[in-house]
């Protein structure tokens, strides 16, 4: 599994993945979002918005 390190631009600390609850296109999701342990700043990568979200939506519809 490939892991990219993302550094908080404010604190210079490595962001950690954290289960985060959020809504997208009228649906609510739990997902691992990179979050700064210091200031709580979150980073949502473009691929999550474009790719993973679609997978999550498909999974929900399959149930
Ligand atoms: Zn920070």
Tab-separated table of N, CA and C in Angstrom, residues 6 8-10 14-15 24-25 27-29 33 36-37 39 42 44 47 49 52-53 55-57 59 63:
chain	number	residue	atom	x	y	z
A	6	UNK	N	1.845	13.866	4.165
A	6	UNK	CA	1.401	15.235	3.960
A	6	UNK	C	1.775	16.028	5.212
A	8	UNK	N	1.580	19.465	7.450
A	8	UNK	CA	0.784	20.670	7.704
A	8	UNK	C	1.629	21.904	7.434
A	9	UNK	N	1.083	22.797	6.648
A	9	UNK	CA	1.871	23.970	6.275
A	9	UNK	C	1.977	24.963	7.431
A	10	UNK	N	1.101	24.857	8.410
A	10	UNK	CA	1.169	25.766	9.562
A	10	UNK	C	2.131	25.256	10.628
A	14	UNK	N	3.450	16.049	10.437
A	14	UNK	CA	2.873	15.089	9.514
A	14	UNK	C	1.404	14.875	9.841
A	15	UNK	N	0.555	14.970	8.821
A	15	UNK	CA	-0.868	14.723	9.031
A	15	UNK	C	-1.115	13.237	9.215
A	24	UNK	N	-21.310	14.528	1.494
A	24	UNK	CA	-20.900	14.818	0.124
A	24	UNK	C	-22.077	14.517	-0.789
A	25	UNK	N	-22.479	15.464	-1.564
A	25	UNK	CA	-23.600	15.309	-2.499
A	25	UNK	C	-24.858	14.786	-1.806
A	27	UNK	N	-25.091	12.898	0.754
A	27	UNK	CA	-24.901	11.660	1.505
A	27	UNK	C	-23.892	11.910	2.618
A	28	UNK	N	-23.979	11.112	3.656
A	28	UNK	CA	-23.008	11.222	4.737
A	28	UNK	C	-22.083	10.024	4.731
A	29	UNK	N	-20.819	10.263	5.018
A	29	UNK	CA	-19.808	9.213	4.940
A	29	UNK	C	-18.870	9.262	6.137
A	33	UNK	N	-9.562	10.694	6.766
A	33	UNK	CA	-9.125	11.979	6.248
A	33	UNK	C	-7.833	12.356	6.949
A	36	UNK	N	-4.197	17.154	10.765
A	36	UNK	CA	-3.057	17.583	11.561
A	36	UNK	C	-3.363	17.357	13.037
A	37	UNK	N	-2.494	16.616	13.755
A	37	UNK	CA	-2.750	16.356	15.171
A	37	UNK	C	-2.628	17.618	16.016
A	39	UNK	N	-3.180	21.264	14.876
A	39	UNK	CA	-4.155	22.337	14.690
A	39	UNK	C	-5.487	21.813	14.174
A	42	UNK	N	-7.588	19.719	8.140
A	42	UNK	CA	-7.766	18.500	7.360
A	42	UNK	C	-7.358	18.733	5.918
A	44	UNK	N	-8.170	17.034	2.219
A	44	UNK	CA	-8.929	16.087	1.415
A	44	UNK	C	-8.320	16.058	0.021
A	47	UNK	N	-8.036	12.988	-5.304
A	47	UNK	CA	-8.405	11.636	-5.710
A	47	UNK	C	-9.512	11.073	-4.828
A	49	UNK	N	-11.953	12.898	-3.528
A	49	UNK	CA	-13.176	13.544	-3.990
A	49	UNK	C	-13.641	12.940	-5.315
A	52	UNK	N	-12.492	7.911	-4.724
A	52	UNK	CA	-12.950	7.130	-3.589
A	52	UNK	C	-14.419	7.382	-3.308
A	53	UNK	N	-14.831	8.611	-3.467
A	53	UNK	CA	-16.212	8.967	-3.194
A	53	UNK	C	-17.171	8.183	-4.074
A	55	UNK	N	-16.582	5.224	-5.319
A	55	UNK	CA	-16.586	3.854	-4.806
A	55	UNK	C	-17.499	3.724	-3.599
A	56	UNK	N	-17.399	4.684	-2.710
A	56	UNK	CA	-18.210	4.651	-1.496
A	56	UNK	C	-19.684	4.705	-1.862
A	57	UNK	N	-20.012	5.567	-2.796
A	57	UNK	CA	-21.389	5.723	-3.203
A	57	UNK	C	-21.914	4.421	-3.830
A	59	UNK	N	-20.788	1.361	-3.279
A	59	UNK	CA	-20.897	0.370	-2.220
A	59	UNK	C	-22.209	0.516	-1.474
A	63	UNK	N	-25.974	-2.324	-1.242
A	63	UNK	CA	-26.562	-2.976	-0.079
A	63	UNK	C	-28.059	-3.249	-0.240
